[in-house]
XYZ file of C-alpha atoms in Angstrom:
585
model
C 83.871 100.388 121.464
C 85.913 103.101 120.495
C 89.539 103.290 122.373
C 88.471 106.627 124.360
C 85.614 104.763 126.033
C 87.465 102.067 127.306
C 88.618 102.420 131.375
C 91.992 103.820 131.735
C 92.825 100.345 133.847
C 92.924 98.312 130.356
C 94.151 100.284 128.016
C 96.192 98.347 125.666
C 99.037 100.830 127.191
C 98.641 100.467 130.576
C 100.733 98.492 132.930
C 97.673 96.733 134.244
C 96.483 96.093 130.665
C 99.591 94.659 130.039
C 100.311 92.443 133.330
C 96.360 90.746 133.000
C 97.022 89.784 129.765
C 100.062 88.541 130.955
C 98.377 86.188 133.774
C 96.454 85.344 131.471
C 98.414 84.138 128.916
C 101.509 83.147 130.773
C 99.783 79.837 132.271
C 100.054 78.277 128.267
C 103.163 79.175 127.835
C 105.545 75.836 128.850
C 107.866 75.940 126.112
C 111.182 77.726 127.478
C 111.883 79.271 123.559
C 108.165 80.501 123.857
C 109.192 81.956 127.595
C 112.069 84.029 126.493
C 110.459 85.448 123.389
C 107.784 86.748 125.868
C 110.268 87.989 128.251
C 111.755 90.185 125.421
C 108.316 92.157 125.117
C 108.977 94.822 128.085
C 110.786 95.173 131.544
C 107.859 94.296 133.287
C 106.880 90.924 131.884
C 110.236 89.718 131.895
C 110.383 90.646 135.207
C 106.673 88.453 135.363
C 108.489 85.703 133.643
C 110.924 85.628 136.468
C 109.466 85.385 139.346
C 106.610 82.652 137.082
C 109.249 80.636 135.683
C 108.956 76.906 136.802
C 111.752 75.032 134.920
C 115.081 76.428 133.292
C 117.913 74.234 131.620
C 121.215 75.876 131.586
C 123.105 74.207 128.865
C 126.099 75.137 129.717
C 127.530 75.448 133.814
C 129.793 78.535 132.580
C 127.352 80.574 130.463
C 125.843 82.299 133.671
C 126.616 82.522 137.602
C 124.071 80.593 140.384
C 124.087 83.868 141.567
C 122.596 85.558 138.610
C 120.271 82.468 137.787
C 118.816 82.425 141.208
C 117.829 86.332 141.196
C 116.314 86.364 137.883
C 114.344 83.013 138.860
C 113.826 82.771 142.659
C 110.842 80.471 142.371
C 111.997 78.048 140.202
C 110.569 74.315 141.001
C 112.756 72.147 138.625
C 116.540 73.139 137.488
C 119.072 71.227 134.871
C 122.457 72.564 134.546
C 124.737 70.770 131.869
C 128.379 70.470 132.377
C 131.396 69.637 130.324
C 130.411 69.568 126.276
C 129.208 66.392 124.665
C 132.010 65.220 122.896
C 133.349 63.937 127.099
C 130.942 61.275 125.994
C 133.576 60.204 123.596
C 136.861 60.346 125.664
C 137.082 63.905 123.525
C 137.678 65.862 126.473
C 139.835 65.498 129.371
C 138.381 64.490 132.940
C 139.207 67.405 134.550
C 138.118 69.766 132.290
C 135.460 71.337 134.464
C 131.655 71.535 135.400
C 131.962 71.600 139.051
C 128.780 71.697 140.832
C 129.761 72.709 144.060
C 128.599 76.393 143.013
C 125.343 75.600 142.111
C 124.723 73.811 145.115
C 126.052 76.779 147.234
C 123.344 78.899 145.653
C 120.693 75.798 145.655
C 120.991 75.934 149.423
C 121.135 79.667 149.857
C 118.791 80.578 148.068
C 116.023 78.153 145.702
C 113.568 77.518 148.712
C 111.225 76.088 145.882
C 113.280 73.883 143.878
C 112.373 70.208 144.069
C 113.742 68.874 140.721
C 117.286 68.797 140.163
C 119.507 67.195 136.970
C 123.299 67.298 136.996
C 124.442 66.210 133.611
C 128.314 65.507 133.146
C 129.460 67.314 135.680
C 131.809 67.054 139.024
C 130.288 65.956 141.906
C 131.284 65.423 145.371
C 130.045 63.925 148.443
C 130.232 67.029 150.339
C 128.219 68.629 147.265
C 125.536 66.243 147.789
C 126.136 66.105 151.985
C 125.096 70.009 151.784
C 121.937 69.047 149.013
C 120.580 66.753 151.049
C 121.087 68.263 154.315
C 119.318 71.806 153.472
C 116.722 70.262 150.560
C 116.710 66.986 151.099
C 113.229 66.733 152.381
C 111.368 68.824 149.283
C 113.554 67.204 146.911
C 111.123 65.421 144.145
C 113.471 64.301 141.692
C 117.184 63.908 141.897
C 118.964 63.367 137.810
C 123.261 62.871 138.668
C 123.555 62.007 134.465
C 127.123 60.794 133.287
C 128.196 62.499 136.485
C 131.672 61.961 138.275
C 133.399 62.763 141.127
C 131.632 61.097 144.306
C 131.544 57.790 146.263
C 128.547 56.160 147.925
C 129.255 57.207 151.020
C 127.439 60.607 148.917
C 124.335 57.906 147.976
C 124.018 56.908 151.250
C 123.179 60.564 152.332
C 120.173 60.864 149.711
C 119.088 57.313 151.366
C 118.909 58.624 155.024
C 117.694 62.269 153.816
C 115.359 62.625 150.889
C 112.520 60.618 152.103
C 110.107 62.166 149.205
C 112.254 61.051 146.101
C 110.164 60.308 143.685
C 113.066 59.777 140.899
C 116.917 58.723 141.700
C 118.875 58.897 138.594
C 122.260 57.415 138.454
C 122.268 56.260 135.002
C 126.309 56.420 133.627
C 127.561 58.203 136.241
C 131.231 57.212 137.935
C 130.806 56.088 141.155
C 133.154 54.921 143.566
C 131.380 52.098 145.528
C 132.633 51.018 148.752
C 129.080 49.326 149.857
C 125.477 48.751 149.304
C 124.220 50.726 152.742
C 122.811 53.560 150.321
C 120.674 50.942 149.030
C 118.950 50.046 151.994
C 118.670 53.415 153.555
C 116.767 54.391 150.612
C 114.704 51.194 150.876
C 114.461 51.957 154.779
C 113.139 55.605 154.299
C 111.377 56.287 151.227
C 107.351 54.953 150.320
C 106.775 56.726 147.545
C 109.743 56.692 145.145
C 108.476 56.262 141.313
C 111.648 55.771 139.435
C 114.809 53.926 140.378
C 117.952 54.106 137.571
C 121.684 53.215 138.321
C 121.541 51.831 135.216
C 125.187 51.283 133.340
C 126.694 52.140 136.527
C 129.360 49.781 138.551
C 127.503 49.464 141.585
C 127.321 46.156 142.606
C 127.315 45.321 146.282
C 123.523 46.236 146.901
C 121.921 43.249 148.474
C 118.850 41.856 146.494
C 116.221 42.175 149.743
C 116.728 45.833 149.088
C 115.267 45.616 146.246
C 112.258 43.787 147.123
C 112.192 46.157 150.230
C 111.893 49.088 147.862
C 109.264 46.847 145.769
C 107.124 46.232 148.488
C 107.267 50.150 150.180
C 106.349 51.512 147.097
C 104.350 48.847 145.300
C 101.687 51.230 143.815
C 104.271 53.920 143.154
C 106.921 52.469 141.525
C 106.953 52.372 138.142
C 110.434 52.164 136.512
C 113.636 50.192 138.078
C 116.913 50.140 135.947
C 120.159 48.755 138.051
C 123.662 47.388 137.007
C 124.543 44.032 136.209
C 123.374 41.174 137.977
C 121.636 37.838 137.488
C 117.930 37.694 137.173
C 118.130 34.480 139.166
C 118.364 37.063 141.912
C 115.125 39.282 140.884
C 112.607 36.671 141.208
C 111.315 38.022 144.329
C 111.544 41.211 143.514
C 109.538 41.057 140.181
C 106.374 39.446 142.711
C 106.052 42.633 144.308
C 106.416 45.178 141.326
C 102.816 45.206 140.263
C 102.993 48.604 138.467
C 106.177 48.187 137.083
C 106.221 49.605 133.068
C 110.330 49.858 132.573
C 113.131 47.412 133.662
C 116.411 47.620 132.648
C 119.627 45.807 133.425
C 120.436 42.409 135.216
C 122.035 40.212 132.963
C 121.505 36.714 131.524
C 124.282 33.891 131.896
C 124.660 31.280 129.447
C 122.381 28.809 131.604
C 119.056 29.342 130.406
C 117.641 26.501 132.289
C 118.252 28.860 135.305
C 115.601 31.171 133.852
C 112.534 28.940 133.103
C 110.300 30.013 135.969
C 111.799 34.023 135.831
C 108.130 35.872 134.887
C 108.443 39.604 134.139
C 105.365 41.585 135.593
C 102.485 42.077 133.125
C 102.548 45.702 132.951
C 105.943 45.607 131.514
C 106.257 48.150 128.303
C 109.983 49.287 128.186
C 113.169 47.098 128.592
C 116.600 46.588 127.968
C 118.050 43.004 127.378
C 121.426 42.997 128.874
C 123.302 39.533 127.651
C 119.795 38.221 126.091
C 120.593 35.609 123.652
C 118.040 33.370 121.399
C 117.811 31.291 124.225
C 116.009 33.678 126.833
C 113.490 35.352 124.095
C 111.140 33.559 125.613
C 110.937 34.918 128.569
C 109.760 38.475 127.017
C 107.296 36.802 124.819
C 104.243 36.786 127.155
C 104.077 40.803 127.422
C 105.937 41.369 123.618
C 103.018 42.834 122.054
C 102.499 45.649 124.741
C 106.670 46.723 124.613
C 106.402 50.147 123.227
C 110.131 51.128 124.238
C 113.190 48.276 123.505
C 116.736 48.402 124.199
C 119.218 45.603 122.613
C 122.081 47.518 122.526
C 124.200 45.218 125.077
C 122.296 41.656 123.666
C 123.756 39.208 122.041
C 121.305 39.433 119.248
C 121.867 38.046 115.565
C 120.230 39.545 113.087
C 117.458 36.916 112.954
C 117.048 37.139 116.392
C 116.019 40.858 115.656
C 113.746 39.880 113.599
C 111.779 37.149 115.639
C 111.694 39.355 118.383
C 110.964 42.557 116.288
C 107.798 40.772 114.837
C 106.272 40.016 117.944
C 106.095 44.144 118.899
C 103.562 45.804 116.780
C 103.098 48.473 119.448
C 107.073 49.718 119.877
C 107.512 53.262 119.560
C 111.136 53.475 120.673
C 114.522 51.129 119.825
C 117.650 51.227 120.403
C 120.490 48.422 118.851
C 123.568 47.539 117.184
C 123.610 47.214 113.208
C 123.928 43.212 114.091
C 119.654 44.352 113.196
C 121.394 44.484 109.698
C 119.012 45.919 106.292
C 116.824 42.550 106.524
C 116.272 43.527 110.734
C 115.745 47.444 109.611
C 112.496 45.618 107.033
C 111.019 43.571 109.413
C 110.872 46.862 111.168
C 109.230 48.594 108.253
C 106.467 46.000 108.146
C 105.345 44.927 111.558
C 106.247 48.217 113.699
C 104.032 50.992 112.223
C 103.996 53.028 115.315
C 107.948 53.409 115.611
C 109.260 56.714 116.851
C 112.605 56.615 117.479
C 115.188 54.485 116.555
C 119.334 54.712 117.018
C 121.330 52.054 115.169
C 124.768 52.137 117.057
C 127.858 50.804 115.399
C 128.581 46.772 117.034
C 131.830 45.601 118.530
C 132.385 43.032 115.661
C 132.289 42.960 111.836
C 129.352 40.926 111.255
C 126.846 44.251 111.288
C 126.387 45.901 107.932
C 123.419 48.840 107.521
C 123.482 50.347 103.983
C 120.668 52.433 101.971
C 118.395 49.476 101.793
C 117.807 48.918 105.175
C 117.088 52.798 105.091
C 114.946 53.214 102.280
C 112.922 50.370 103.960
C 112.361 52.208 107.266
C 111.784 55.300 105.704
C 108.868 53.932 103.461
C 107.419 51.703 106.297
C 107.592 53.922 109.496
C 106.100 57.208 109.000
C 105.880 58.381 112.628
C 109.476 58.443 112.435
C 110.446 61.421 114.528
C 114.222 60.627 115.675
C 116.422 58.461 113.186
C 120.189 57.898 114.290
C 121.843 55.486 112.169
C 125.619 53.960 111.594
C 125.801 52.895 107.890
C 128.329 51.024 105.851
C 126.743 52.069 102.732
C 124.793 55.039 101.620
C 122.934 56.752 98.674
C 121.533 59.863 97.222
C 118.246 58.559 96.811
C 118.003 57.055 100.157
C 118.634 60.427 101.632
C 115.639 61.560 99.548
C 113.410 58.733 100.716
C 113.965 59.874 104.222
C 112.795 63.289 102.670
C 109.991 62.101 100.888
C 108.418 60.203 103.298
C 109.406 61.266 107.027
C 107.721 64.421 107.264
C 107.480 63.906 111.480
C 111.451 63.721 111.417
C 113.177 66.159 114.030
C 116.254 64.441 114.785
C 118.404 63.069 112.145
C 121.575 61.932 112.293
C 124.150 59.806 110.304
C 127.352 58.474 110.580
C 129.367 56.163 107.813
C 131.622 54.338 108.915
C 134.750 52.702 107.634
C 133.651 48.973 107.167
C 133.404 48.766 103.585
C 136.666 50.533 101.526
C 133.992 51.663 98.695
C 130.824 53.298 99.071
C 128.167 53.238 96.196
C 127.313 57.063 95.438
C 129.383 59.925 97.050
C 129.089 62.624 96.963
C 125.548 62.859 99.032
C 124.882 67.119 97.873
C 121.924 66.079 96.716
C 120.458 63.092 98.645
C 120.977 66.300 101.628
C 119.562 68.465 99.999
C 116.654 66.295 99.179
C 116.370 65.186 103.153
C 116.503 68.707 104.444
C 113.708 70.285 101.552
C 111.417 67.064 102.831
C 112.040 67.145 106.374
C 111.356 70.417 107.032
C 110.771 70.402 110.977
C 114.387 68.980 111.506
C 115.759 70.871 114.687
C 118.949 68.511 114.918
C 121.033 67.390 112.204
C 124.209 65.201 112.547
C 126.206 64.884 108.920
C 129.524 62.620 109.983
C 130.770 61.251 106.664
C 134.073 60.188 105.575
C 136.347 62.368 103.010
C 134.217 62.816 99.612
C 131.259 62.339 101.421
C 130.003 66.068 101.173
C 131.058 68.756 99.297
C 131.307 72.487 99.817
C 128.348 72.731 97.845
C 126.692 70.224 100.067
C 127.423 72.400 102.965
C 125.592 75.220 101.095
C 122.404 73.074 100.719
C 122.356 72.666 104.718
C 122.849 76.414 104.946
C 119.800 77.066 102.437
C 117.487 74.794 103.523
C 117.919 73.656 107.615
C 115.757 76.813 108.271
C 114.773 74.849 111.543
C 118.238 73.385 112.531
C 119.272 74.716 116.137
C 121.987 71.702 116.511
C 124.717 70.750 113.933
C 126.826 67.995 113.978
C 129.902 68.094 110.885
C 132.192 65.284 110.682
C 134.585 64.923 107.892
C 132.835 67.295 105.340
C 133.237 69.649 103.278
C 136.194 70.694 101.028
C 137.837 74.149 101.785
C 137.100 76.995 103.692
C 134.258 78.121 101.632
C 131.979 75.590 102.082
C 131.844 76.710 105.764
C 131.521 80.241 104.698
C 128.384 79.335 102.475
C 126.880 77.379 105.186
C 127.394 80.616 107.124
C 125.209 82.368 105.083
C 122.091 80.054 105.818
C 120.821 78.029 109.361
C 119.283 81.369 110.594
C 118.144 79.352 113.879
C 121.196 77.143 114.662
C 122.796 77.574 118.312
C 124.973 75.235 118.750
C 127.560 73.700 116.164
C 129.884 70.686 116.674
C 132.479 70.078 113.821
C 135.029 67.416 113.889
C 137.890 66.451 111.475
C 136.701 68.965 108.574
C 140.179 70.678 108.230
C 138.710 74.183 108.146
C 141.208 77.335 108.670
C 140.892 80.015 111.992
C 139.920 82.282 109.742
C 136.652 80.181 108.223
C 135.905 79.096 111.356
C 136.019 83.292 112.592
C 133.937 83.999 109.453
C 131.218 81.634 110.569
C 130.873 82.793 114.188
C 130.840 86.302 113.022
C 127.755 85.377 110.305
C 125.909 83.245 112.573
C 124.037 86.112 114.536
C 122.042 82.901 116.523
C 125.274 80.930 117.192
C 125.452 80.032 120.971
C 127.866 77.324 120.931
C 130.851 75.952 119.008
C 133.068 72.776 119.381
C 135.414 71.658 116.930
C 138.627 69.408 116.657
C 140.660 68.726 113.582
C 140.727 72.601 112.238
C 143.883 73.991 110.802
C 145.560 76.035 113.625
C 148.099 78.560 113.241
C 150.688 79.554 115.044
C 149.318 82.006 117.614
C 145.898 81.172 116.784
C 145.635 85.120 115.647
C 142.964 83.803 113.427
C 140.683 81.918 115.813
C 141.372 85.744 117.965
C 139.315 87.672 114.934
C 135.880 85.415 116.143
C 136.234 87.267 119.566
C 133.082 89.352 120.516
C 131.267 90.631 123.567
C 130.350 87.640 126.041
C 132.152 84.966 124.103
C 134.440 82.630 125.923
C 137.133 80.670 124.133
C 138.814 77.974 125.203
C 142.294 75.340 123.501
C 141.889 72.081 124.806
C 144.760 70.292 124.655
C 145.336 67.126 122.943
C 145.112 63.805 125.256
C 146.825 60.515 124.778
C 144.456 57.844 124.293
C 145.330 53.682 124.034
C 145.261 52.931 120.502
C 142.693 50.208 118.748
C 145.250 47.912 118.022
C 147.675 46.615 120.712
C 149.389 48.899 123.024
C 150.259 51.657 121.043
C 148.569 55.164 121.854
C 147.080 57.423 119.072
C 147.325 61.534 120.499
C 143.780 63.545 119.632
C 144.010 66.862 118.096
C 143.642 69.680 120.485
C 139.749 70.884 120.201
C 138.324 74.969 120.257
C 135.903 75.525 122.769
C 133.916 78.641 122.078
C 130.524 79.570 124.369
C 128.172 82.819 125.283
C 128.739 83.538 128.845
C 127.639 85.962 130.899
C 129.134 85.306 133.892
C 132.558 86.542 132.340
C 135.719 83.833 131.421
C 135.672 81.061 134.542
C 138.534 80.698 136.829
C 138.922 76.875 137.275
C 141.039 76.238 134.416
C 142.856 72.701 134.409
C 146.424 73.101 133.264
C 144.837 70.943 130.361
C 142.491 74.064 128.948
C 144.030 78.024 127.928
C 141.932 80.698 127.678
C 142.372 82.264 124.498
C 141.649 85.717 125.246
C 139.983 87.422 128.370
C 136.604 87.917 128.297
C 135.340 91.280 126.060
C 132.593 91.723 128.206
C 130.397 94.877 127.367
C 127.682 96.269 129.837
């Protein structure tokens, strides 16, 4: 049918042309990326994305106001807002930097009459911040995420408790809390029936009484699914394990060096995800009725030898995710290879003791055995060109990579790794995240230009001790045409390099770095400033040293962000603004 023929109404360039095939389309579209490229086409359907948008993650507090959020979204159903930057994670950044969320409550209360899903992650929180939550959304509250959070008591807990009655996920996991009793517990065993998932997990909370726990087992006995708490004994759980029918995930508890104390503990059948706090060889037994259904395993805090790993490892042909200490070792990392075909993720973290060495072989084996491999984080002692190009070769799932060598061993087989990255990256072509931490040698400047030619994909870089001089960072610049957000530590790279690379990254969203060569007045970090970008000096911090009493001081670290809510205003005396904001309408 000819264009002239077709009704005026749908006309490729009419406005009801364009907002049907909008509601239309707009249903498929989940993906936030997907969302905003859509919201680009016209006015009008991104002003159809706002008012259809379900879910937004702001990944950082200070890139926009609550305000401005809230009337660009005012139906929005689930919310996470991300606080201070990742390195906090690392005693990198000072408490008090920032990442308040009493602002973001304010507006939550005012003004999100939909929201039901809410995730904090490493921010401040106070119990008057969650008092004023729970008081004006405590009822339609779904899911409640306070990740690595700080700042509030459980007098705040006890409000959720007596308030959100509907929580279907409480998530406490990391978060600094200041406990002064375990009433929260039982409120929230006292008023909620339907809660699904239950995670103070790694958390210091631990004068909760154990009938709370079967109170909450036996309210929500067909709901409840997942239950991770802080330490205890399991001697205590027995009870509570008889009444969680459903349950898939437990984590926490803790084992004691009696295992006759455990010989009639039964996990419930259903069981698929765990973490073994303080397992040694002696309580593997107890997981070995229900080891062939585990699809998700956490031994990072067991007391696992290396042939422990293995027993255990060999007895879970169906795990998919696993997290440990390199006490797994290379012989651990090829049991892996063999009997775990299905493997997903793994993340090899570095132990507390000597005894845990991961080199290229352990590597190579993994990468030939486990080709679902779609997340691979890995401490090594030892490391090779062509291991780097096995992981290329064979790993073609692989969106999440990340390495880190560490000092264990005083010489490493093969550096530099140019071309065991550049093999990884021209294999692996659907990496999105990329971590590179290496130790001086370990990549050169043309190393840095193979991860600017060929991480076409990579939105998230992690640089630790690489490169040579400036102009490996500048011919890195030239390449990574989708990264947003770059982390660099300990790479002794001048202002100006680091101003060169802002400047050339067009995407660039994000930029943390500590160990760069500062100047006097920092007049060359000044020549990266640009409309909506925020910069920030963190200064250094005193930190107890490794070895006895002495303290080592950090570096001060360059914050740099997009913001459009203009430079913040709660500065500690810790963090100076580097410029004021160059805001342009």
């Amino acid at each position: 049918m000819e264009e002239n023929h077709i009704p005026y109404r749908l006309r490729p360039d009419s406005t009801e042309f364009t907002d049907t095939v909008f509601s239309c389309v707009v249903p498929y579209i989940h993906d936030c990326r997907d969302r905003s490229s859509v919201s680009l086409v016209c006015r009008k359907w991104s002003e159809l994305d706002g008012v259809t948008r379900k879910h937004v993650t702001v990944a950082m507090c200070y890139a926009t106001t609550p305000f401005r959020l809230c009337q660009r979204f005012p139906l929005l159903e689930s919310l996470t807002v991300k606080g201070k930057p990742r390195a906090a994670m690392f005693d990198l950044i000072p408490e008090d930097w920032g990442g308040f969320v009493a602002p973001w409550v304010r507006e939550i209360a005012s003004s999100l009459n939909c929201l039901k899903a809410i995730h904090f992650r490493r921010m401040i929180v106070r119990d008057s911040d969650i008092d004023l939550l729970t008081r004006t959304r405590g009822h339609e509250l779904r899911v409640l995420k306070l990740d690595l959070c700080s700042g509030f008591s459980t007098d705040g807990l006890l409000r959720i408790g007596m308030l959100c009655d509907n929580l279907r996920v409480l998530y406490l996991q990391e978060s600094l809390i200041v406990e002064k009793d375990g009433q929260w517990l039982h409120e929230l065993a006292l008023n909620n029936a339907v809660l699904e998932c239950l995670n103070f997990y790694m958390t210091d909370l631990s004068k909760f009484s154990f009938k709370d726990l079967e109170l909450i087992a036996r309210n929500c006995r067909e709901s409840l699914v997942s239950v991770k708490i802080s330490e205890c004994d399991f001697t205590g759980l027995v009870d509570f394990f008889n009444h969680v029918v459903n349950l898939q995930e437990f984590g926490g508890g803790a084992f004691s060096n009696q295992p006759e104390k455990y010989i009639g503990l039964k996990f419930p059948p259903s069981l698929r995800c765990m973490a073994l706090n303080y397992a040694s060889q002696s309580e593997i037994p107890v997981v070995l009725p229900f080891a062939s259904g585990i699809t998700r395993l956490d031994l990072l805090y067991a007391l696992f030898d290396t042939e422990d790993h293995c027993f255990l490892i060999q007895r879970c042909p169906n795990l998919e995710v696993l997290d440990t200490r390199d006490a797994i070792r290379d012989r651990g990392l090829q049991v892996l290879s063999q009997f775990c075909k299905k493997l997903r993720r793994i993340k090899v973290e570095r132990g507390d003791d000597e005894e845990g060495f991961v080199s290229q072989t352990g590597l190579i084996s993994l990468a030939q055995g486990c080709l679902e491999l779609e997340c691979l984080h890995v401490n090594l002692t030892d490391i090779t060109n062509e291991a780097l190009a096995c992981v290329g070769t064979h790993l073609k799932k692989l969106y999440d990579f990340r390495m880190i060598l560490l000092d264990k061993e005083e010489r490493i087989t093969e550096l530099p790794l140019d071309n065991g990255v550049r093999a990884l990256l021209s294999g692996c072509n659907k990496l999105e995240r990329l971590g590179v931490y290496l130790r001086p040698g370990g990549l050169t400047d043309v190393g840095l230009g193979y991860i600017g030619q060929y991480a076409q994909n990579v939105r998230y870089l992690l640089l630790g001790f690489t490169g040579e001089t400036d102009a490996g960072l500048v011919e890195l610049s030239k390449g990574c045409p989708k990264l947003q957000k770059l982390e660099v530590r300990g790479c002794g790279f001048s202002e100006q390099a680091l101003s060169t690379f802002v400047l050339n990254v067009a995407s660039l969203r994000y930029l943390w770095i500590q160990g760069y060569r500062v100047s006097e007045n920092c007049s060359g970090i000044l020549a990266m400033a640009r409309p909506f970008w925020n910069m920030e000096l963190i200064s250094a911090e005193m930190n107890a040293g490794a070895a006895g009493n002495s303290e080592l001081q950090q570096p001060p670290s360059l914050l740099a962000y997009y913001s459009l809510a203009g430079q913040r205003t709660d500065f500690p005396e810790t963090v100076l603004p580097l410029h004021p904001p160059v805001n342009l309408e």
